[in-house]
Structure formats: structure tokens, C-alpha cells
Amino acid sequence: MTSRSEPSSLERTFAFYWRVLADGLPEPEREYRFASPRRWRFDFAWPAQRVAVECDGGTYSGGRHTRGDGYRRDAEKLNAAAALGWRVFRVTADMLRDDPHGIVDMVRTAIEGQEQSGFFASGREDISARIEEIVRGDEESE
């Protein structure tokens, strides 16, 4: 297990793709603590837009995110984040490997939608439409 100050390989990979593909968007804050006094943190966060990315490793090897207690704790954390108005994107290694552009574009759309409106609820149609485009693209390639 890595320490909080040492990013995982998956986190380093996401950070690399963000730097390369995010063209002029703000850099995320790392290990952002979002619900004091709880110790919950996001792997990557854009607090002004209430957008976050969680990198979930070990999805096929029985990692913490897929086992009972770890999965439950993740659910509690993500439910609390949603209740506080956060949009959290969960990213696995295979998702990032298979479609880094799609992952960055989803996060970009969320960030840009929030920045344009200044209000959490607006921009949802844009995000939904972009997600549908990504899903349709996957279906067309099969």
C-alpha cells in the first residue's frame, strides 16, 4: 500500500493524461479533503467546480475498492460527496488505458459546465449528452 504522499501508478497515469490532454484547464488539487472533520479525500479535485476523480485500482485483483468493507466505505464517502454537491468520476486502470481521451473529456465537460454557469445544477444536459456520445462511440466500435 502506498502512503498518502506517494501517488499510485494509476494516479500518476491519470495525472499524465490530464497534463497532456486537458489543454488549458486548471490542474487538480491532489488528496483534497472535502468533508471535515471526516478524513475523506479525493485523489484529484477541482474544488471551485465541485468536480473530483477517484482512481480505483485493483478492480480485477480483489483490491480494497472491490471487497466488502472497502466497498462500503467508498459508498459512504461517495454518497456524502453527492449530498454535498460533488460530481465524482471513478476511473479504473482499464478505463484509462482504453479511452484516456474519453475520461479527460468527461471531466473537462463537468469543469467547463460548472465554470460557465457558476451554478451546480446547470450544465447537466451537456454532461449527459457528452456521456451519451462516448457510450454511442463505444457501441459503434463494437
XYZ file of C-alpha atoms in Angstrom:
142
model
C 0.000 0.000 0.000
C 1.237 3.473 -0.846
C 1.310 6.382 1.542
C -0.883 9.446 1.006
C 2.112 11.416 -0.262
C 3.077 8.741 -2.804
C 0.628 8.510 -5.714
C -0.268 5.121 -7.128
C 0.677 4.127 -10.656
C -2.921 4.709 -11.721
C -2.919 8.177 -10.162
C 0.353 9.021 -11.923
C -1.148 7.807 -15.200
C -4.265 9.958 -14.773
C -2.112 12.985 -13.880
C -0.018 12.416 -17.018
C -3.062 12.235 -19.294
C -4.589 15.293 -17.624
C -1.433 17.337 -18.245
C -1.227 16.180 -21.876
C -4.917 16.291 -22.865
C -6.629 18.927 -20.711
C -5.471 21.939 -22.767
C -5.564 24.994 -20.543
C -7.837 23.636 -17.828
C -6.799 24.060 -14.201
C -4.594 21.484 -12.541
C -6.435 19.457 -9.901
C -5.663 19.535 -6.209
C -4.251 16.203 -5.035
C -5.589 14.377 -1.977
C -8.233 17.039 -1.427
C -10.038 16.704 1.903
C -13.683 17.544 1.243
C -15.775 16.798 4.343
C -14.100 17.953 7.537
C -13.941 16.652 10.187
C -14.060 13.371 8.232
C -10.739 12.318 6.774
C -12.185 11.586 3.348
C -10.068 12.717 0.426
C -10.399 12.745 -3.336
C -7.454 11.611 -5.433
C -7.962 14.660 -7.682
C -10.306 17.601 -7.130
C -11.316 20.892 -8.654
C -12.977 22.385 -5.553
C -14.332 25.553 -7.176
C -16.328 23.375 -9.584
C -17.024 20.574 -7.087
C -15.626 18.006 -9.508
C -13.434 15.104 -8.397
C -11.752 11.990 -9.765
C -11.221 8.828 -7.765
C -8.738 6.319 -9.184
C -9.885 2.818 -8.241
C -7.084 0.304 -8.613
C -7.197 -3.420 -8.013
C -10.552 -3.915 -9.697
C -9.580 -7.348 -11.042
C -7.195 -8.414 -8.304
C -9.577 -8.096 -5.377
C -8.287 -4.686 -4.295
C -9.710 -2.648 -1.435
C -12.328 -0.968 -3.636
C -13.951 -4.299 -4.536
C -14.039 -6.044 -1.140
C -16.898 -5.751 1.359
C -15.715 -3.222 3.931
C -13.677 -1.167 1.450
C -16.572 -1.044 -0.978
C -18.940 0.032 1.838
C -16.562 2.815 2.941
C -16.250 4.008 -0.645
C -20.065 4.075 -0.935
C -20.356 6.134 2.268
C -17.739 8.574 1.026
C -19.286 8.951 -2.436
C -22.803 9.317 -1.034
C -21.581 12.085 1.289
C -19.839 13.765 -1.637
C -23.038 13.645 -3.720
C -25.039 15.095 -0.835
C -22.548 17.970 -0.709
C -22.951 18.642 -4.435
C -19.799 16.977 -5.769
C -19.628 15.213 -9.122
C -17.202 12.326 -8.669
C -15.814 10.336 -11.576
C -14.475 6.879 -10.764
C -11.653 5.739 -13.017
C -10.152 2.258 -13.286
C -6.888 1.314 -14.962
C -8.608 -0.339 -17.915
C -10.910 2.655 -18.442
C -7.905 4.962 -18.576
C -5.931 2.582 -20.784
C -8.800 2.039 -23.227
C -10.015 5.637 -23.540
C -7.881 8.338 -21.903
C -9.420 10.993 -24.175
C -12.937 10.000 -23.097
C -12.062 10.160 -19.406
C -10.413 13.569 -19.716
C -13.300 14.827 -21.877
C -15.906 13.780 -19.289
C -14.055 15.623 -16.536
C -13.451 18.609 -18.851
C -17.179 18.815 -19.616
C -18.030 18.822 -15.919
C -15.464 21.513 -15.143
C -16.417 23.713 -18.068
C -20.129 23.323 -17.376
C -19.638 24.486 -13.812
C -17.371 27.380 -14.768
C -19.741 28.653 -17.447
C -22.776 28.784 -15.222
C -21.429 29.237 -11.732
C -24.318 27.040 -10.547
C -24.069 23.339 -9.791
C -27.241 22.094 -11.469
C -26.782 23.717 -14.864
C -24.664 22.021 -17.456
C -26.128 18.599 -16.661
C -27.650 18.319 -20.138
C -24.223 18.965 -21.648
C -22.621 16.344 -19.418
C -25.357 13.816 -20.153
C -25.094 14.459 -23.878
C -21.313 14.018 -23.799
C -21.598 10.777 -21.829
C -24.166 9.524 -24.345
C -21.771 10.421 -27.189
C -18.985 8.466 -25.521
C -21.236 5.458 -24.928
C -22.557 5.564 -28.515
C -18.983 5.747 -29.776
C -18.143 2.606 -27.834
C -21.197 0.800 -29.203
C -20.393 1.821 -32.782
C -16.837 0.481 -32.494
C -18.023 -2.963 -31.341
